[in-house]
PDB file of C-alpha atoms in Angstrom:
ATOM      1  CA  GLU A  98      84.786 100.817  89.966  1.00 52.00           C
ATOM      2  CA  THR A  99      86.888 100.154  93.071  1.00 65.00           C
ATOM      3  CA  GLY A 100      85.286  98.228  95.886  1.00 91.00           C
ATOM      4  CA  VAL A 101      85.676  98.735  99.606  1.00 95.00           C
ATOM      5  CA  THR A 102      89.213  98.171 100.836  1.00 96.00           C
ATOM      6  CA  GLN A 103      90.502  97.791 104.366  1.00 97.00           C
ATOM      7  CA  SER A 104      93.929  97.794 105.966  1.00 96.00           C
ATOM      8  CA  PRO A 105      95.644  96.035 107.506  1.00 97.00           C
ATOM      9  CA  THR A 106      94.286  92.544 106.816  1.00 96.00           C
ATOM     10  CA  HIS A 107      95.551  91.104 110.086  1.00 96.00           C
ATOM     11  CA  LEU A 108      96.791  92.648 113.307  1.00 96.00           C
ATOM     12  CA  ILE A 109      98.039  91.340 116.640  1.00 98.00           C
ATOM     13  CA  LYS A 110      97.989  93.613 119.678  1.00 98.00           C
ATOM     14  CA  THR A 111      98.318  93.172 123.410  1.00 98.00           C
ATOM     15  CA  ARG A 112      95.774  94.092 126.044  1.00 98.00           C
ATOM     16  CA  GLY A 113      95.771  97.807 126.863  1.00 98.00           C
ATOM     17  CA  GLN A 114      97.204  98.913 123.531  1.00 98.00           C
ATOM     18  CA  GLN A 115      95.488 101.121 120.977  1.00 98.00           C
ATOM     19  CA  VAL A 116      94.717 100.231 117.356  1.00 98.00           C
ATOM     20  CA  THR A 117      93.665 102.118 114.208  1.00 98.00           C
ATOM     21  CA  LEU A 118      91.925 100.376 111.338  1.00 98.00           C
ATOM     22  CA  ARG A 119      91.409 101.991 107.959  1.00 98.00           C
ATOM     23  CA  CYS A 120      88.770 101.804 105.270  1.00 97.00           C
ATOM     24  CA  SER A 121      88.441 103.247 101.785  1.00 96.00           C
ATOM     25  CA  SER A 122      84.876 103.421 100.602  1.00 93.00           C
ATOM     26  CA  GLN A 123      83.614 102.387  97.203  1.00 91.00           C
ATOM     27  CA  SER A 124      83.825 105.054  94.538  1.00 87.00           C
ATOM     28  CA  GLY A 125      80.777 107.363  94.684  1.00 86.00           C
ATOM     29  CA  HIS A 126      79.749 106.366  98.211  1.00 89.00           C
ATOM     30  CA  ASN A 127      79.443 108.940 101.002  1.00 89.00           C
ATOM     31  CA  THR A 128      78.642 106.832 104.049  1.00 91.00           C
ATOM     32  CA  VAL A 129      80.780 104.393 105.994  1.00 94.00           C
ATOM     33  CA  SER A 130      79.594 101.942 108.629  1.00 94.00           C
ATOM     34  CA  TRP A 131      81.745  99.809 110.911  1.00 97.00           C
ATOM     35  CA  TYR A 132      80.817  96.393 112.270  1.00 97.00           C
ATOM     36  CA  GLN A 133      82.438  93.912 114.650  1.00 98.00           C
ATOM     37  CA  GLN A 134      82.061  90.227 113.818  1.00 96.00           C
ATOM     38  CA  ALA A 135      83.053  87.855 116.591  1.00 95.00           C
ATOM     39  CA  LEU A 136      83.767  84.253 115.699  1.00 90.00           C
ATOM     40  CA  GLY A 137      80.591  82.347 114.877  1.00 87.00           C
ATOM     41  CA  GLN A 138      78.345  85.401 115.092  1.00 92.00           C
ATOM     42  CA  GLY A 139      76.778  87.933 112.786  1.00 94.00           C
ATOM     43  CA  PRO A 140      78.258  91.416 112.424  1.00 96.00           C
ATOM     44  CA  GLN A 141      77.360  93.903 115.161  1.00 96.00           C
ATOM     45  CA  PHE A 142      76.951  97.583 114.289  1.00 94.00           C
ATOM     46  CA  ILE A 143      79.538  99.869 115.890  1.00 96.00           C
ATOM     47  CA  PHE A 144      78.818 103.239 114.273  1.00 93.00           C
ATOM     48  CA  GLN A 145      78.191 105.007 111.003  1.00 92.00           C
ATOM     49  CA  TYR A 146      79.688 108.166 109.485  1.00 92.00           C
ATOM     50  CA  TYR A 147      77.982 110.402 106.978  1.00 88.00           C
ATOM     51  CA  ARG A 148      79.580 113.619 105.715  1.00 85.00           C
ATOM     52  CA  GLU A 149      82.296 113.351 108.372  1.00 89.00           C
ATOM     53  CA  GLU A 150      79.772 113.235 111.243  1.00 90.00           C
ATOM     54  CA  GLU A 151      78.811 110.244 113.376  1.00 90.00           C
ATOM     55  CA  ASN A 152      75.331 109.241 112.237  1.00 85.00           C
ATOM     56  CA  GLY A 153      74.358 106.605 114.739  1.00 86.00           C
ATOM     57  CA  ARG A 154      76.103 104.320 117.179  1.00 89.00           C
ATOM     58  CA  GLY A 155      75.560 100.790 118.400  1.00 90.00           C
ATOM     59  CA  ASN A 156      76.098  99.393 121.874  1.00 92.00           C
ATOM     60  CA  PHE A 157      79.851  99.920 122.028  1.00 96.00           C
ATOM     61  CA  PRO A 158      81.802 101.869 124.686  1.00 96.00           C
ATOM     62  CA  PRO A 159      83.412 105.267 124.011  1.00 96.00           C
ATOM     63  CA  ARG A 160      86.848 103.693 123.642  1.00 98.00           C
ATOM     64  CA  PHE A 161      85.604 102.772 120.157  1.00 98.00           C
ATOM     65  CA  SER A 162      85.838 105.962 118.099  1.00 97.00           C
ATOM     66  CA  GLY A 163      86.001 106.880 114.467  1.00 96.00           C
ATOM     67  CA  LEU A 164      86.663 109.463 111.829  1.00 96.00           C
ATOM     68  CA  GLN A 165      85.527 110.079 108.300  1.00 95.00           C
ATOM     69  CA  PHE A 166      87.665 112.162 105.971  1.00 93.00           C
ATOM     70  CA  PRO A 167      86.613 114.512 103.143  1.00 91.00           C
ATOM     71  CA  ASN A 168      87.336 111.777 100.593  1.00 89.00           C
ATOM     72  CA  TYR A 169      84.859 109.551 102.565  1.00 89.00           C
ATOM     73  CA  SER A 170      87.541 107.152 103.777  1.00 93.00           C
ATOM     74  CA  SER A 171      87.330 106.271 107.437  1.00 96.00           C
ATOM     75  CA  GLU A 172      89.228 105.106 110.498  1.00 97.00           C
ATOM     76  CA  LEU A 173      88.150 103.042 113.461  1.00 98.00           C
ATOM     77  CA  ASN A 174      90.152 103.579 116.642  1.00 98.00           C
ATOM     78  CA  VAL A 175      89.986 101.320 119.655  1.00 98.00           C
ATOM     79  CA  ASN A 176      91.719 102.354 122.891  1.00 97.00           C
ATOM     80  CA  ALA A 177      92.614 100.222 125.895  1.00 98.00           C
ATOM     81  CA  LEU A 178      92.200  96.967 123.998  1.00 98.00           C
ATOM     82  CA  GLU A 179      90.565  94.052 125.784  1.00 98.00           C
ATOM     83  CA  LEU A 180      90.754  90.347 124.979  1.00 97.00           C
ATOM     84  CA  ASP A 181      87.079  90.408 123.900  1.00 96.00           C
ATOM     85  CA  ASP A 182      87.925  92.945 121.195  1.00 98.00           C
ATOM     86  CA  SER A 183      89.436  90.089 119.191  1.00 98.00           C
ATOM     87  CA  ALA A 184      87.206  89.898 116.117  1.00 97.00           C
ATOM     88  CA  LEU A 185      86.863  90.637 112.424  1.00 97.00           C
ATOM     89  CA  TYR A 186      86.198  94.345 111.894  1.00 98.00           C
ATOM     90  CA  LEU A 187      84.165  95.099 108.814  1.00 97.00           C
ATOM     91  CA  CYS A 188      83.733  98.348 106.996  1.00 97.00           C
ATOM     92  CA  ALA A 189      80.781  98.915 104.696  1.00 95.00           C
ATOM     93  CA  SER A 190      80.152 101.828 102.383  1.00 93.00           C
ATOM     94  CA  SER A 191      76.932 103.080 100.875  1.00 90.00           C
ATOM     95  CA  LEU A 192      75.419 106.036  99.092  1.00 88.00           C
ATOM     96  CA  SER A 193      73.005 107.875 101.341  1.00 81.00           C
ATOM     97  CA  THR A 194      70.423 110.155  99.818  1.00 74.00           C
ATOM     98  CA  SER A 195      67.577 111.815 101.639  1.00 65.00           C
ATOM     99  CA  GLY A 196      64.725 109.403 102.268  1.00 58.00           C
ATOM    100  CA  ALA A 197      66.052 106.659 100.034  1.00 63.00           C
ATOM    101  CA  ALA A 198      66.909 103.141 101.066  1.00 67.00           C
ATOM    102  CA  GLU A 199      70.507 102.164 100.543  1.00 81.00           C
ATOM    103  CA  THR A 200      72.623  99.070 100.167  1.00 89.00           C
ATOM    104  CA  GLN A 201      75.823  98.576 102.134  1.00 92.00           C
ATOM    105  CA  TYR A 202      78.802  96.976 100.439  1.00 93.00           C
ATOM    106  CA  PHE A 203      81.387  95.337 102.630  1.00 96.00           C
ATOM    107  CA  GLY A 204      85.148  95.220 102.597  1.00 96.00           C
ATOM    108  CA  PRO A 205      87.214  92.109 103.345  1.00 95.00           C
ATOM    109  CA  GLY A 206      87.707  93.077 106.985  1.00 96.00           C
ATOM    110  CA  THR A 207      90.605  93.385 109.391  1.00 97.00           C
ATOM    111  CA  ARG A 208      91.140  90.460 111.721  1.00 97.00           C
ATOM    112  CA  LEU A 209      92.310  91.722 115.113  1.00 98.00           C
ATOM    113  CA  LEU A 210      93.778  89.427 117.737  1.00 98.00           C
ATOM    114  CA  VAL A 211      94.310  90.806 121.225  1.00 98.00           C
ATOM    115  CA  LEU A 212      96.682  88.830 123.433  1.00 97.00           C
TER     116      LEU A 212
ATOM    117  CA  ALA B1224      65.269  97.611 119.259  1.00 71.00           C
ATOM    118  CA  GLN B1225      64.992  95.407 116.226  1.00 79.00           C
ATOM    119  CA  SER B1226      66.383  91.866 116.172  1.00 90.00           C
ATOM    120  CA  VAL B1227      66.848  89.162 113.563  1.00 95.00           C
ATOM    121  CA  SER B1228      66.550  85.427 114.152  1.00 96.00           C
ATOM    122  CA  GLN B1229      68.002  82.727 111.979  1.00 96.00           C
ATOM    123  CA  HIS B1230      66.867  79.463 113.481  1.00 88.00           C
ATOM    124  CA  ASN B1231      68.955  77.140 111.289  1.00 90.00           C
ATOM    125  CA  HIS B1232      72.534  77.404 112.509  1.00 93.00           C
ATOM    126  CA  HIS B1233      74.012  74.625 110.393  1.00 96.00           C
ATOM    127  CA  VAL B1234      72.409  73.014 107.354  1.00 97.00           C
ATOM    128  CA  ILE B1235      73.863  70.084 105.422  1.00 97.00           C
ATOM    129  CA  LEU B1236      72.429  69.256 101.995  1.00 97.00           C
ATOM    130  CA  SER B1237      73.354  67.119  99.049  1.00 97.00           C
ATOM    131  CA  GLU B1238      73.823  68.698  95.647  1.00 97.00           C
ATOM    132  CA  ALA B1239      70.541  69.306  93.775  1.00 97.00           C
ATOM    133  CA  ALA B1240      68.532  69.424  97.002  1.00 98.00           C
ATOM    134  CA  SER B1241      66.242  72.389  97.596  1.00 98.00           C
ATOM    135  CA  LEU B1242      67.161  75.008 100.149  1.00 97.00           C
ATOM    136  CA  GLU B1243      65.121  77.187 102.448  1.00 97.00           C
ATOM    137  CA  LEU B1244      66.760  79.245 105.179  1.00 97.00           C
ATOM    138  CA  GLY B1245      64.548  80.957 107.717  1.00 97.00           C
ATOM    139  CA  CYS B1246      64.786  84.577 108.789  1.00 97.00           C
ATOM    140  CA  ASN B1247      62.448  86.374 111.156  1.00 97.00           C
ATOM    141  CA  TYR B1248      62.758  89.929 112.390  1.00 95.00           C
ATOM    142  CA  SER B1249      61.128  91.878 115.149  1.00 91.00           C
ATOM    143  CA  TYR B1250      60.141  95.397 114.187  1.00 85.00           C
ATOM    144  CA  GLY B1251      56.687  96.759 113.593  1.00 78.00           C
ATOM    145  CA  GLY B1252      57.547  99.524 111.164  1.00 81.00           C
ATOM    146  CA  THR B1253      58.801  99.676 107.611  1.00 84.00           C
ATOM    147  CA  VAL B1254      61.907  97.595 107.002  1.00 88.00           C
ATOM    148  CA  ASN B1255      64.494  96.984 104.340  1.00 90.00           C
ATOM    149  CA  LEU B1256      65.626  93.363 104.177  1.00 93.00           C
ATOM    150  CA  PHE B1257      68.845  91.799 102.942  1.00 96.00           C
ATOM    151  CA  TRP B1258      70.552  88.467 102.530  1.00 98.00           C
ATOM    152  CA  TYR B1259      74.346  88.453 102.475  1.00 97.00           C
ATOM    153  CA  VAL B1260      76.637  85.507 101.797  1.00 97.00           C
ATOM    154  CA  GLN B1261      80.152  84.906 103.044  1.00 95.00           C
ATOM    155  CA  TYR B1262      82.030  82.265 101.042  1.00 94.00           C
ATOM    156  CA  PRO B1263      85.038  80.672 102.743  1.00 90.00           C
ATOM    157  CA  GLY B1264      87.891  83.174 102.821  1.00 87.00           C
ATOM    158  CA  GLN B1265      85.875  85.890 101.112  1.00 90.00           C
ATOM    159  CA  HIS B1266      84.082  89.021 102.241  1.00 91.00           C
ATOM    160  CA  LEU B1267      80.377  89.532 102.752  1.00 95.00           C
ATOM    161  CA  GLN B1268      78.541  89.832  99.444  1.00 95.00           C
ATOM    162  CA  LEU B1269      74.996  90.935  98.785  1.00 95.00           C
ATOM    163  CA  LEU B1270      72.746  88.127  97.529  1.00 97.00           C
ATOM    164  CA  LEU B1271      69.488  90.039  97.304  1.00 96.00           C
ATOM    165  CA  LYS B1272      67.475  92.808  98.922  1.00 94.00           C
ATOM    166  CA  TYR B1273      63.906  93.926  99.445  1.00 94.00           C
ATOM    167  CA  PHE B1274      62.949  97.577  99.777  1.00 90.00           C
ATOM    168  CA  SER B1275      59.377  97.692  98.469  1.00 89.00           C
ATOM    169  CA  GLY B1276      57.101  96.323  95.753  1.00 93.00           C
ATOM    170  CA  ASP B1277      56.909  92.661  94.743  1.00 95.00           C
ATOM    171  CA  PRO B1278      57.527  90.640  97.933  1.00 95.00           C
ATOM    172  CA  LEU B1279      59.247  87.899  95.929  1.00 97.00           C
ATOM    173  CA  VAL B1280      62.735  89.082  95.083  1.00 97.00           C
ATOM    174  CA  LYS B1281      65.310  87.369  92.948  1.00 96.00           C
ATOM    175  CA  GLY B1282      69.017  87.658  93.531  1.00 95.00           C
ATOM    176  CA  ILE B1283      72.234  86.369  92.136  1.00 94.00           C
ATOM    177  CA  LYS B1284      73.126  82.710  91.551  1.00 95.00           C
ATOM    178  CA  GLY B1285      69.516  81.541  91.430  1.00 96.00           C
ATOM    179  CA  PHE B1286      68.566  82.611  94.946  1.00 97.00           C
ATOM    180  CA  GLU B1287      65.234  84.182  95.799  1.00 98.00           C
ATOM    181  CA  ALA B1288      63.516  85.365  98.969  1.00 98.00           C
ATOM    182  CA  GLU B1289      59.940  86.089  99.924  1.00 97.00           C
ATOM    183  CA  PHE B1290      58.911  88.870 102.279  1.00 96.00           C
ATOM    184  CA  ILE B1291      55.820  87.919 104.274  1.00 95.00           C
ATOM    185  CA  LYS B1292      54.912  90.971 106.321  1.00 93.00           C
ATOM    186  CA  SER B1293      52.293  89.208 108.446  1.00 93.00           C
ATOM    187  CA  LYS B1294      54.873  86.664 109.555  1.00 95.00           C
ATOM    188  CA  PHE B1295      57.774  89.118 109.880  1.00 95.00           C
ATOM    189  CA  SER B1296      59.744  86.725 107.699  1.00 96.00           C
ATOM    190  CA  PHE B1297      62.158  86.913 104.776  1.00 97.00           C
ATOM    191  CA  ASN B1298      63.131  83.323 103.973  1.00 97.00           C
ATOM    192  CA  LEU B1299      65.823  82.528 101.438  1.00 98.00           C
ATOM    193  CA  ARG B1300      65.248  79.782  98.857  1.00 98.00           C
ATOM    194  CA  LYS B1301      67.043  78.020  96.064  1.00 98.00           C
ATOM    195  CA  PRO B1302      65.461  75.134  94.146  1.00 97.00           C
ATOM    196  CA  SER B1303      68.696  73.206  93.555  1.00 97.00           C
ATOM    197  CA  VAL B1304      71.910  73.850  95.467  1.00 97.00           C
ATOM    198  CA  GLN B1305      75.419  73.328  94.174  1.00 97.00           C
ATOM    199  CA  TRP B1306      78.629  72.487  96.006  1.00 96.00           C
ATOM    200  CA  SER B1307      79.760  76.068  95.333  1.00 96.00           C
ATOM    201  CA  ASP B1308      76.882  77.353  97.502  1.00 97.00           C
ATOM    202  CA  THR B1309      78.765  76.160 100.592  1.00 97.00           C
ATOM    203  CA  ALA B1310      79.024  79.345 102.648  1.00 97.00           C
ATOM    204  CA  GLU B1311      77.617  81.250 105.600  1.00 97.00           C
ATOM    205  CA  TYR B1312      74.393  83.127 104.968  1.00 98.00           C
ATOM    206  CA  PHE B1313      73.295  86.190 106.926  1.00 98.00           C
ATOM    207  CA  CYS B1314      69.920  87.843 107.014  1.00 97.00           C
ATOM    208  CA  ALA B1315      69.930  91.557 107.870  1.00 96.00           C
ATOM    209  CA  VAL B1316      67.402  94.313 108.362  1.00 93.00           C
ATOM    210  CA  ASN B1317      67.367  98.054 108.731  1.00 88.00           C
ATOM    211  CA  THR B1318      64.450 100.303 109.344  1.00 81.00           C
ATOM    212  CA  ALA B1319      63.215 102.829 106.872  1.00 63.00           C
ATOM    213  CA  ASP B1320      61.710 105.006 109.587  1.00 59.00           C
ATOM    214  CA  THR B1321      64.841 106.562 111.007  1.00 56.00           C
ATOM    215  CA  GLY B1322      67.813 108.351 109.565  1.00 56.00           C
ATOM    216  CA  ARG B1323      70.131 105.697 110.836  1.00 59.00           C
ATOM    217  CA  ARG B1324      70.894 103.001 108.313  1.00 74.00           C
ATOM    218  CA  ALA B1325      72.536 100.516 110.629  1.00 87.00           C
ATOM    219  CA  LEU B1326      72.068  96.893 109.658  1.00 92.00           C
ATOM    220  CA  THR B1327      71.004  94.399 112.284  1.00 93.00           C
ATOM    221  CA  PHE B1328      72.245  90.926 111.377  1.00 96.00           C
ATOM    222  CA  GLY B1329      71.129  87.476 112.367  1.00 96.00           C
ATOM    223  CA  SER B1330      73.687  85.042 113.750  1.00 96.00           C
ATOM    224  CA  GLY B1331      74.073  83.337 110.387  1.00 97.00           C
ATOM    225  CA  THR B1332      73.416  79.913 108.896  1.00 97.00           C
ATOM    226  CA  ARG B1333      76.299  77.758 107.808  1.00 97.00           C
ATOM    227  CA  LEU B1334      75.356  75.806 104.686  1.00 97.00           C
ATOM    228  CA  GLN B1335      77.406  72.775 103.742  1.00 97.00           C
ATOM    229  CA  VAL B1336      76.632  71.198 100.368  1.00 97.00           C
ATOM    230  CA  GLN B1337      77.975  67.713  99.872  1.00 96.00           C
ATOM    231  CA  PRO B1338      78.871  66.563  96.333  1.00 89.00           C
TER     232      PRO B1338
END
């Protein structure tokens, strides 16, 4: 069984640029969630995708957007990068079924540095 | 909105000492509770989870946690820590009442075990 993978592992961008981060979910999972983890803090929920639709969003501006593909992999796009966007971006996958609790499994993350 | 508090930010213990890490959440409805661990240089891993049933749950590597609904708490315990338990520990919660499965994390507790 393949776990959650993310690419790239590290990325350096400059302020104002755009970035795309990628995530492959664990085999059999249909839901992907994205989190931002700033240094010394817990992960903060950005948004979740289920069956290619956004299924909830945290307190992040619209310049944070995402996609989920038919194979359940996902992308996180951030436009107009700001210095405060420097963080570890985590992807988590899970299997969502109606009414059932689920467990999210995390990938290794992409560390983004904005200069 | 729900929140999670981890009051111990940095804990230093000697090997074989007992461990208890506090976690309190604020939400009046039904919750699912999790403890994740992040070893140095590794990704977030699930230690244990509570969905329903016996409030004392056992996880991997000898960890356990007790859900006390009246205290809105889900403290993590281990009777005897090892040097290899050095890591950052995160408590997380999501609600079972809504369709959104976003996890809300605490700010984490850094555990340092001295040999």
